[in-house]
Short mmCIF file of C-alpha atoms in Angstrom, two decimals:
data_model
loop_
_atom_site.label_atom_id
_atom_site.label_comp_id
_atom_site.label_asym_id
_atom_site.label_seq_id
_atom_site.Cartn_x
_atom_site.Cartn_y
_atom_site.Cartn_z
CA MET A 137 -43.68 22.16 -38.16
CA SER A 138 -47.44 22.59 -39.57
CA LYS A 139 -49.44 19.58 -40.22
CA THR A 140 -49.63 21.01 -43.77
CA ALA A 141 -45.81 20.88 -44.06
CA LEU A 142 -46.09 17.32 -42.52
CA ASN A 143 -48.65 16.15 -45.41
CA LEU A 144 -46.39 17.62 -48.01
CA ILE A 145 -43.27 15.66 -46.78
CA ALA A 146 -45.49 12.64 -46.76
CA ILE A 147 -46.50 12.99 -50.13
CA SER A 148 -42.70 13.79 -51.31
CA VAL A 149 -42.19 10.31 -49.59
CA PHE A 150 -44.91 8.60 -51.31
CA VAL A 151 -43.90 9.77 -54.79
CA MET A 152 -40.41 8.68 -54.45
CA THR A 153 -41.30 5.43 -53.03
CA LEU A 154 -43.61 4.87 -55.68
CA SER A 155 -41.39 5.80 -58.50
CA SER A 156 -38.75 3.59 -57.21
CA LEU A 157 -41.11 0.61 -57.56
CA LEU A 158 -42.77 1.80 -60.77
CA GLY A 159 -39.89 3.62 -62.49
CA PRO A 160 -38.54 0.54 -64.15
CA LEU A 161 -41.72 -0.86 -65.41
CA PHE A 162 -42.23 2.42 -67.28
CA ASN A 163 -38.61 3.42 -67.99
CA LEU A 164 -38.96 6.16 -65.86
CA SER A 165 -36.32 8.24 -65.66
CA PRO A 166 -34.88 8.96 -62.09
CA THR A 167 -34.82 12.72 -62.66
CA VAL A 168 -38.41 12.94 -62.85
CA PRO A 169 -39.38 11.72 -59.36
CA ALA A 170 -36.59 13.59 -57.97
CA LEU A 171 -37.71 16.85 -59.47
CA ALA A 172 -41.11 16.23 -58.55
CA THR A 173 -39.82 15.66 -54.97
CA PHE A 174 -37.75 18.59 -54.72
CA THR A 175 -40.65 20.84 -55.69
CA ILE A 176 -42.85 19.25 -53.11
CA LEU A 177 -40.18 19.82 -50.32
CA GLY A 178 -39.44 23.31 -51.70
CA ILE A 179 -43.27 24.12 -51.54
CA ALA A 180 -43.32 22.70 -47.88
CA THR A 181 -40.25 24.92 -46.84
CA LEU A 182 -41.93 28.09 -48.34
CA ASP A 183 -45.15 27.31 -46.85
CA ALA A 184 -43.79 26.70 -43.37
CA PHE A 185 -41.64 30.08 -43.22
CA SER A 186 -43.37 32.47 -45.74
CA LEU A 187 -47.05 31.67 -46.15
CA GLN A 188 -48.15 30.19 -42.50
CA GLY A 189 -49.70 27.12 -44.33
CA LYS A 190 -51.83 28.69 -46.89
CA GLY A 191 -49.74 27.45 -49.92
CA GLY A 192 -49.83 24.09 -48.81
CA ASN A 193 -53.32 24.36 -47.80
CA ILE A 194 -54.01 25.25 -51.40
CA LEU A 195 -51.99 22.46 -53.08
CA LEU A 196 -53.44 19.73 -50.84
CA ASP A 197 -57.03 21.28 -51.41
CA TRP A 198 -56.21 21.36 -55.06
CA ILE A 199 -55.14 17.52 -55.10
CA ALA A 200 -58.30 16.49 -52.91
CA GLY A 201 -60.49 18.75 -55.43
CA PHE A 202 -60.14 15.98 -58.27
CA SER A 203 -62.34 13.95 -55.90
CA PRO A 204 -66.11 14.38 -56.42
CA GLU A 205 -66.80 13.21 -52.83
CA HIS A 206 -64.29 15.61 -51.59
CA ARG A 207 -65.88 18.70 -53.43
CA GLU A 208 -69.60 17.38 -51.93
CA ARG A 209 -68.26 17.31 -48.62
CA ILE A 210 -67.24 20.71 -48.57
CA ILE A 211 -70.37 22.01 -49.80
CA HIS A 212 -72.80 19.92 -47.48
CA HIS A 213 -70.14 20.88 -44.53
CA GLU A 214 -70.40 24.78 -45.38
CA ALA A 215 -74.03 24.50 -45.95
CA GLY A 216 -74.61 23.55 -42.57
CA HIS A 217 -72.80 26.48 -41.20
CA PHE A 218 -74.56 28.64 -43.40
CA LEU A 219 -78.12 27.53 -42.76
CA VAL A 220 -77.33 27.48 -39.07
CA ALA A 221 -76.25 31.03 -38.85
CA TYR A 222 -79.34 32.18 -40.99
CA LEU A 223 -81.74 30.38 -38.43
CA LEU A 224 -79.94 31.81 -35.27
CA GLY A 225 -79.82 35.46 -36.59
CA ILE A 226 -75.99 35.47 -37.34
CA PRO A 227 -75.31 37.50 -40.63
CA VAL A 228 -73.43 35.66 -43.59
CA VAL A 229 -71.29 37.68 -45.33
CA GLY A 230 -69.62 35.58 -47.78
CA TYR A 231 -68.45 31.75 -48.45
CA THR A 232 -65.70 29.96 -49.86
CA LEU A 233 -65.39 26.36 -51.14
CA SER A 234 -61.67 26.08 -51.39
CA ALA A 235 -58.33 27.11 -50.10
CA TRP A 236 -57.62 29.09 -53.65
CA GLU A 237 -60.82 31.07 -53.29
CA ALA A 238 -60.20 31.76 -49.74
CA TRP A 239 -56.72 32.97 -50.76
CA ARG A 240 -58.24 35.36 -53.26
CA GLN A 241 -60.43 36.90 -50.97
CA LYS A 242 -57.77 37.32 -48.25
CA GLN A 243 -59.31 34.70 -45.61
CA PRO A 244 -57.44 32.36 -43.64
CA GLY A 245 -57.69 28.65 -43.57
CA GLN A 246 -59.00 26.33 -46.19
CA GLY A 247 -62.07 28.47 -47.04
CA GLY A 248 -65.58 28.57 -45.44
CA VAL A 249 -68.45 30.68 -44.20
CA SER A 250 -67.83 33.87 -43.17
CA PHE A 251 -69.85 35.61 -40.65
CA ASP A 252 -70.41 39.42 -39.18
CA ASP A 253 -68.76 38.63 -35.87
CA GLU A 254 -68.05 42.16 -34.57
CA GLU A 255 -70.62 41.66 -31.67
CA LEU A 256 -68.95 38.58 -30.60
CA ALA A 257 -65.50 40.27 -30.93
CA SER A 258 -66.69 43.18 -28.96
CA GLN A 259 -68.28 41.00 -26.27
CA LEU A 260 -65.14 39.01 -25.83
CA GLU A 261 -63.05 41.87 -25.60
CA LYS A 262 -65.32 43.66 -22.86
CA GLY A 263 -65.56 40.19 -20.87
CA THR A 264 -69.30 40.42 -21.21
CA LEU A 265 -70.12 37.56 -23.40
CA SER A 266 -73.78 36.56 -22.89
CA ALA A 267 -74.58 32.62 -22.35
CA GLN A 268 -76.97 33.05 -25.50
CA MET A 269 -74.40 34.72 -27.53
CA LEU A 270 -72.07 31.99 -26.98
CA ASP A 271 -74.47 28.98 -27.43
CA ARG A 272 -75.37 30.70 -30.61
CA TYR A 273 -71.86 30.84 -32.25
CA CYS A 274 -70.97 27.71 -30.64
CA THR A 275 -73.95 25.92 -32.53
CA VAL A 276 -72.91 27.57 -35.60
CA TRP A 277 -69.19 26.33 -35.33
CA MET A 278 -70.44 22.51 -34.90
CA ALA A 279 -73.17 22.84 -37.63
CA GLY A 280 -70.76 21.91 -40.19
CA ILE A 281 -69.35 18.56 -38.71
CA THR A 282 -72.97 17.96 -37.84
CA ALA A 283 -74.23 18.41 -41.33
CA GLU A 284 -71.36 16.27 -42.85
CA THR A 285 -71.92 13.54 -40.57
CA LEU A 286 -75.76 13.54 -40.96
CA VAL A 287 -75.47 13.20 -44.51
CA TYR A 288 -72.07 10.94 -44.80
CA GLU A 289 -71.95 9.27 -41.18
CA ASN A 290 -68.81 10.58 -40.37
CA ALA A 291 -67.12 14.15 -40.83
CA GLU A 292 -63.56 14.61 -42.48
CA GLY A 293 -63.75 18.48 -42.07
CA GLY A 294 -64.17 20.43 -38.99
CA ALA A 295 -60.82 20.55 -37.13
CA ASP A 296 -60.43 24.59 -37.44
CA ASP A 297 -64.02 24.84 -36.21
CA GLN A 298 -63.41 22.64 -33.32
CA THR A 299 -60.15 24.50 -32.53
CA LYS A 300 -61.65 27.95 -32.76
CA LEU A 301 -64.66 26.85 -30.42
CA ALA A 302 -62.28 25.60 -28.18
CA GLY A 303 -59.86 28.60 -28.07
CA VAL A 304 -63.02 30.71 -27.29
CA LEU A 305 -64.23 28.27 -24.61
CA LYS A 306 -60.58 28.03 -22.89
CA SER A 307 -60.35 32.03 -23.00
CA LEU A 308 -63.74 32.23 -20.82
CA GLY A 309 -62.19 29.73 -18.27
CA PHE A 310 -64.13 26.52 -19.34
CA SER A 311 -62.13 23.38 -18.33
CA ALA A 312 -61.56 20.66 -20.86
CA PHE A 313 -64.28 18.63 -19.58
CA ALA A 314 -66.68 21.57 -19.94
CA CYS A 315 -65.32 22.27 -23.56
CA ASP A 316 -66.31 18.65 -24.31
CA GLN A 317 -69.77 18.84 -23.11
CA LYS A 318 -70.36 22.16 -24.81
CA GLN A 319 -69.36 20.78 -28.09
CA ARG A 320 -71.74 17.92 -27.73
CA PHE A 321 -74.74 20.25 -26.60
CA CYS A 322 -74.05 22.66 -29.36
CA ALA A 323 -73.73 19.74 -31.77
CA LEU A 324 -76.87 18.22 -30.74
CA GLN A 325 -78.77 21.79 -31.04
CA ALA A 326 -77.38 22.12 -34.65
CA LYS A 327 -78.29 18.62 -35.54
CA THR A 328 -81.87 19.39 -34.55
CA LEU A 329 -82.10 22.71 -36.46
CA LEU A 330 -80.83 20.96 -39.71
CA GLN A 331 -83.10 17.87 -39.40
CA GLU A 332 -86.37 20.48 -38.64
CA ASN A 333 -85.07 22.19 -41.82
CA TRP A 334 -83.91 19.72 -44.06
CA SER A 335 -85.66 20.71 -47.47
CA VAL A 336 -84.35 24.01 -47.16
CA TYR A 337 -80.89 22.68 -46.13
CA GLN A 338 -80.83 20.57 -49.34
CA ALA A 339 -81.97 23.40 -51.61
CA LEU A 340 -79.23 25.56 -50.18
CA VAL A 341 -76.60 23.00 -50.92
CA ASP A 342 -77.87 22.90 -54.69
CA ALA A 343 -77.57 27.06 -54.60
CA MET A 344 -73.96 26.91 -53.15
CA ARG A 345 -73.17 24.10 -55.81
CA GLN A 346 -73.97 26.54 -58.70
CA ARG A 347 -72.33 29.15 -56.70
CA ALA A 348 -75.33 31.38 -55.65
CA THR A 349 -74.51 34.76 -54.16
CA VAL A 350 -75.02 35.26 -50.42
CA ALA A 351 -77.94 37.34 -51.35
CA GLU A 352 -79.64 34.68 -53.76
CA CYS A 353 -79.11 31.94 -51.22
CA ILE A 354 -80.98 34.19 -48.44
CA LYS A 355 -83.80 34.77 -50.60
CA MET A 356 -84.04 31.16 -51.32
CA MET A 357 -84.33 30.44 -47.89
CA ASN A 358 -86.76 33.36 -47.05
CA GLU A 359 -89.06 31.80 -49.51
CA LYS A 360 -89.01 28.25 -48.07
CA LEU A 361 -89.21 28.91 -44.48
#
C-alpha cells in the first residue's frame, strides 16, 4: 500500500477517534463522522487502485496548504531547485507549487520544478553519462532539501528528490555507501551555490510567491547576477 493511502487511513482513524470523544459534547450525530471516514477510506481505495497516488496527494496537499508555513516551505524548497539549476546551466521549463497544479499540468508527484533533462536521459540510455553531468543533476536534486534546511534548519520535503537521485546512482552501479557519499557531496555543492547567491535566491522566492513565469524569473536572475 502506498504511503499516501496509509496517510489517508490514518486521517480516517483520527477523525473517528476525535468524533467519538467530542461528539457527545457538541451533540454531533454519529452519522457525520461515519460518512467522513467512509469518504476518506473511499478516496484511499480509489487512489491506490486508479490514480497511482495522485488523488491522495492532492487531498493531503490541500489539507497541508491551510498552513502558511507549509506553503512557504514549498516555495523555498522549489526556489532552491530553480536557482541551482539555473546556475549550473540546466534549463528550467516550468514549476508548480502544489499537487493540484502538478495534476492539472499532467506532471507526476506533488509538484516541483521541471527541467529539460533530454540530455541526461540520452546519456543514461546510452550508458555514457559523464561525471560532470551526473554531479550537475545530483546537485540540483539536492538543492531543494538544502535550501529548506538553510531557511528552516530542517527539511520536510525532498523524499522524491532523494529517491530519484538514489535510483539514478544505483542504476550506475553505486553502492549504498557511495550513494550516501554522493548525496552529501552534492548537498554541500548546492549549499555553497545558494549561500554565494543568497540575495538572488531570496528575490526568486519572492517572484515564485507571486507566481512569476519561468521567463520572468530568469530575467530577474539575469539582472541580479
